[in-house]
């Protein structure tokens, strides 16, 4: 399933896989914690099993968004005894849906890999190996990153600041 029960998203659904994309996974988790942040990025594609992911330039927030269509099939690797698992971002389990796989993190990562937005040398998952979480946030939300000091700030103030970025 694309999302957990009720269309909700959660930071706990973002699980890194076989490439060094922790910076992207962390940005997805941050956006997922805010209602609607991820759902606005994903739409059904033109064919069965296809999704369109809206991404933005991680370097220039004034550029128009790009739409990347991806299939719900995921690259897999064999882990022994004929068992296979997702090779990159891992499908999370939705506890409310009796172990249905939540696919949105895998599809967003796949779209980022296909887009080539982060790869100096071209497209693909290997282009996601190492990166800047601020640039990932910009690519996911279309909002240029801001830097602010967390020292001495109450958690509620930090959350309010992050929420304001998602609402603009």
PDB file of N, CA and C in Angstrom, residues 14-29 87-90 105 108-110 112-113 118 124-133 136:
ATOM      1  N   UNK A  14      10.486   5.510   7.353  1.00  0.00           N
ATOM      2  CA  UNK A  14      11.661   5.792   6.531  1.00  0.00           C
ATOM      3  C   UNK A  14      12.837   4.957   7.013  1.00  0.00           C
ATOM      4  N   UNK A  15      13.186   3.920   6.236  1.00  0.00           N
ATOM      5  CA  UNK A  15      14.229   2.983   6.621  1.00  0.00           C
ATOM      6  C   UNK A  15      15.256   2.908   5.490  1.00  0.00           C
ATOM      7  N   UNK A  16      16.506   3.275   5.805  1.00  0.00           N
ATOM      8  CA  UNK A  16      17.573   3.270   4.808  1.00  0.00           C
ATOM      9  C   UNK A  16      17.901   1.848   4.387  1.00  0.00           C
ATOM     10  N   UNK A  17      18.337   1.724   3.148  1.00  0.00           N
ATOM     11  CA  UNK A  17      18.702   0.424   2.617  1.00  0.00           C
ATOM     12  C   UNK A  17      20.158   0.340   2.213  1.00  0.00           C
ATOM     13  N   UNK A  18      20.406  -0.160   0.992  1.00  0.00           N
ATOM     14  CA  UNK A  18      21.751  -0.520   0.564  1.00  0.00           C
ATOM     15  C   UNK A  18      22.567   0.564  -0.096  1.00  0.00           C
ATOM     16  N   UNK A  19      22.255   1.811   0.078  1.00  0.00           N
ATOM     17  CA  UNK A  19      23.071   2.902  -0.449  1.00  0.00           C
ATOM     18  C   UNK A  19      23.111   3.979   0.634  1.00  0.00           C
ATOM     19  N   UNK A  20      24.137   4.809   0.635  1.00  0.00           N
ATOM     20  CA  UNK A  20      24.310   5.821   1.685  1.00  0.00           C
ATOM     21  C   UNK A  20      23.380   7.007   1.530  1.00  0.00           C
ATOM     22  N   UNK A  21      22.090   6.756   1.598  1.00  0.00           N
ATOM     23  CA  UNK A  21      21.094   7.813   1.410  1.00  0.00           C
ATOM     24  C   UNK A  21      20.475   8.268   2.723  1.00  0.00           C
ATOM     25  N   UNK A  22      21.214   8.129   3.832  1.00  0.00           N
ATOM     26  CA  UNK A  22      20.659   8.514   5.134  1.00  0.00           C
ATOM     27  C   UNK A  22      20.250   9.983   5.143  1.00  0.00           C
ATOM     28  N   UNK A  23      20.960  10.828   4.435  1.00  0.00           N
ATOM     29  CA  UNK A  23      20.643  12.257   4.356  1.00  0.00           C
ATOM     30  C   UNK A  23      19.283  12.486   3.705  1.00  0.00           C
ATOM     31  N   UNK A  24      18.944  11.694   2.694  1.00  0.00           N
ATOM     32  CA  UNK A  24      17.648  11.779   2.024  1.00  0.00           C
ATOM     33  C   UNK A  24      16.558  11.145   2.889  1.00  0.00           C
ATOM     34  N   UNK A  25      16.859  10.005   3.481  1.00  0.00           N
ATOM     35  CA  UNK A  25      15.901   9.315   4.353  1.00  0.00           C
ATOM     36  C   UNK A  25      15.545  10.208   5.543  1.00  0.00           C
ATOM     37  N   UNK A  26      16.540  10.902   6.108  1.00  0.00           N
ATOM     38  CA  UNK A  26      16.285  11.809   7.232  1.00  0.00           C
ATOM     39  C   UNK A  26      15.373  12.960   6.804  1.00  0.00           C
ATOM     40  N   UNK A  27      15.594  13.499   5.621  1.00  0.00           N
ATOM     41  CA  UNK A  27      14.733  14.580   5.121  1.00  0.00           C
ATOM     42  C   UNK A  27      13.312  14.079   4.899  1.00  0.00           C
ATOM     43  N   UNK A  28      13.164  12.875   4.336  1.00  0.00           N
ATOM     44  CA  UNK A  28      11.827  12.303   4.146  1.00  0.00           C
ATOM     45  C   UNK A  28      11.140  12.115   5.488  1.00  0.00           C
ATOM     46  N   UNK A  29      11.886  11.636   6.493  1.00  0.00           N
ATOM     47  CA  UNK A  29      11.310  11.433   7.824  1.00  0.00           C
ATOM     48  C   UNK A  29      10.848  12.758   8.418  1.00  0.00           C
ATOM     49  N   UNK A  87      16.406  -3.619  -2.248  1.00  0.00           N
ATOM     50  CA  UNK A  87      17.839  -3.325  -2.214  1.00  0.00           C
ATOM     51  C   UNK A  87      18.144  -1.962  -1.612  1.00  0.00           C
ATOM     52  N   UNK A  88      17.214  -1.040  -1.673  1.00  0.00           N
ATOM     53  CA  UNK A  88      17.478   0.320  -1.212  1.00  0.00           C
ATOM     54  C   UNK A  88      16.518   0.649  -0.068  1.00  0.00           C
ATOM     55  N   UNK A  89      15.800   1.765  -0.088  1.00  0.00           N
ATOM     56  CA  UNK A  89      14.878   2.061   1.017  1.00  0.00           C
ATOM     57  C   UNK A  89      13.970   0.855   1.234  1.00  0.00           C
ATOM     58  N   UNK A  90      13.724   0.543   2.488  1.00  0.00           N
ATOM     59  CA  UNK A  90      12.952  -0.646   2.837  1.00  0.00           C
ATOM     60  C   UNK A  90      11.478  -0.304   3.017  1.00  0.00           C
ATOM     61  N   UNK A 105       8.128   5.665   1.003  1.00  0.00           N
ATOM     62  CA  UNK A 105       9.549   6.027   1.085  1.00  0.00           C
ATOM     63  C   UNK A 105      10.372   5.428  -0.061  1.00  0.00           C
ATOM     64  N   UNK A 108       9.618   7.510  -3.292  1.00  0.00           N
ATOM     65  CA  UNK A 108      10.243   8.834  -3.282  1.00  0.00           C
ATOM     66  C   UNK A 108      11.746   8.689  -3.528  1.00  0.00           C
ATOM     67  N   UNK A 109      12.391   7.717  -2.859  1.00  0.00           N
ATOM     68  CA  UNK A 109      13.819   7.501  -3.086  1.00  0.00           C
ATOM     69  C   UNK A 109      14.078   7.107  -4.544  1.00  0.00           C
ATOM     70  N   UNK A 110      13.228   6.249  -5.091  1.00  0.00           N
ATOM     71  CA  UNK A 110      13.381   5.815  -6.483  1.00  0.00           C
ATOM     72  C   UNK A 110      13.253   7.003  -7.435  1.00  0.00           C
ATOM     73  N   UNK A 112      13.904  10.151  -6.698  1.00  0.00           N
ATOM     74  CA  UNK A 112      15.107  10.969  -6.531  1.00  0.00           C
ATOM     75  C   UNK A 112      16.275  10.364  -7.306  1.00  0.00           C
ATOM     76  N   UNK A 113      16.403   9.046  -7.279  1.00  0.00           N
ATOM     77  CA  UNK A 113      17.468   8.379  -8.023  1.00  0.00           C
ATOM     78  C   UNK A 113      17.266   8.565  -9.528  1.00  0.00           C
ATOM     79  N   UNK A 118      20.514  14.809  -7.643  1.00  0.00           N
ATOM     80  CA  UNK A 118      21.593  14.815  -6.662  1.00  0.00           C
ATOM     81  C   UNK A 118      22.888  14.207  -7.183  1.00  0.00           C
ATOM     82  N   UNK A 124      20.572   7.508 -11.042  1.00  0.00           N
ATOM     83  CA  UNK A 124      20.693   6.197 -10.443  1.00  0.00           C
ATOM     84  C   UNK A 124      20.844   6.248  -8.936  1.00  0.00           C
ATOM     85  N   UNK A 125      20.655   5.097  -8.316  1.00  0.00           N
ATOM     86  CA  UNK A 125      20.732   5.008  -6.859  1.00  0.00           C
ATOM     87  C   UNK A 125      22.122   5.376  -6.338  1.00  0.00           C
ATOM     88  N   UNK A 126      23.170   5.022  -7.079  1.00  0.00           N
ATOM     89  CA  UNK A 126      24.517   5.343  -6.605  1.00  0.00           C
ATOM     90  C   UNK A 126      24.729   6.846  -6.505  1.00  0.00           C
ATOM     91  N   UNK A 127      23.969   7.633  -7.252  1.00  0.00           N
ATOM     92  CA  UNK A 127      24.037   9.080  -7.144  1.00  0.00           C
ATOM     93  C   UNK A 127      23.499   9.599  -5.827  1.00  0.00           C
ATOM     94  N   UNK A 128      22.819   8.748  -5.081  1.00  0.00           N
ATOM     95  CA  UNK A 128      22.273   9.131  -3.776  1.00  0.00           C
ATOM     96  C   UNK A 128      23.226   8.788  -2.635  1.00  0.00           C
ATOM     97  N   UNK A 129      24.389   8.255  -2.958  1.00  0.00           N
ATOM     98  CA  UNK A 129      25.349   7.831  -1.945  1.00  0.00           C
ATOM     99  C   UNK A 129      26.067   9.054  -1.378  1.00  0.00           C
ATOM    100  N   UNK A 130      25.557   9.575  -0.288  1.00  0.00           N
ATOM    101  CA  UNK A 130      26.121  10.769   0.354  1.00  0.00           C
ATOM    102  C   UNK A 130      25.473  12.027  -0.177  1.00  0.00           C
ATOM    103  N   UNK A 131      25.083  12.919   0.704  1.00  0.00           N
ATOM    104  CA  UNK A 131      24.450  14.148   0.265  1.00  0.00           C
ATOM    105  C   UNK A 131      24.132  15.067   1.431  1.00  0.00           C
ATOM    106  N   UNK A 132      23.469  16.140   1.115  1.00  0.00           N
ATOM    107  CA  UNK A 132      23.164  17.203   2.066  1.00  0.00           C
ATOM    108  C   UNK A 132      21.674  17.155   2.424  1.00  0.00           C
ATOM    109  N   UNK A 133      21.332  16.930   3.692  1.00  0.00           N
ATOM    110  CA  UNK A 133      19.916  16.865   4.060  1.00  0.00           C
ATOM    111  C   UNK A 133      19.157  18.165   3.797  1.00  0.00           C
ATOM    112  N   UNK A 136      18.114  17.980   0.296  1.00  0.00           N
ATOM    113  CA  UNK A 136      17.025  17.000   0.183  1.00  0.00           C
ATOM    114  C   UNK A 136      15.700  17.623   0.611  1.00  0.00           C
TER     115      UNK A 136
END
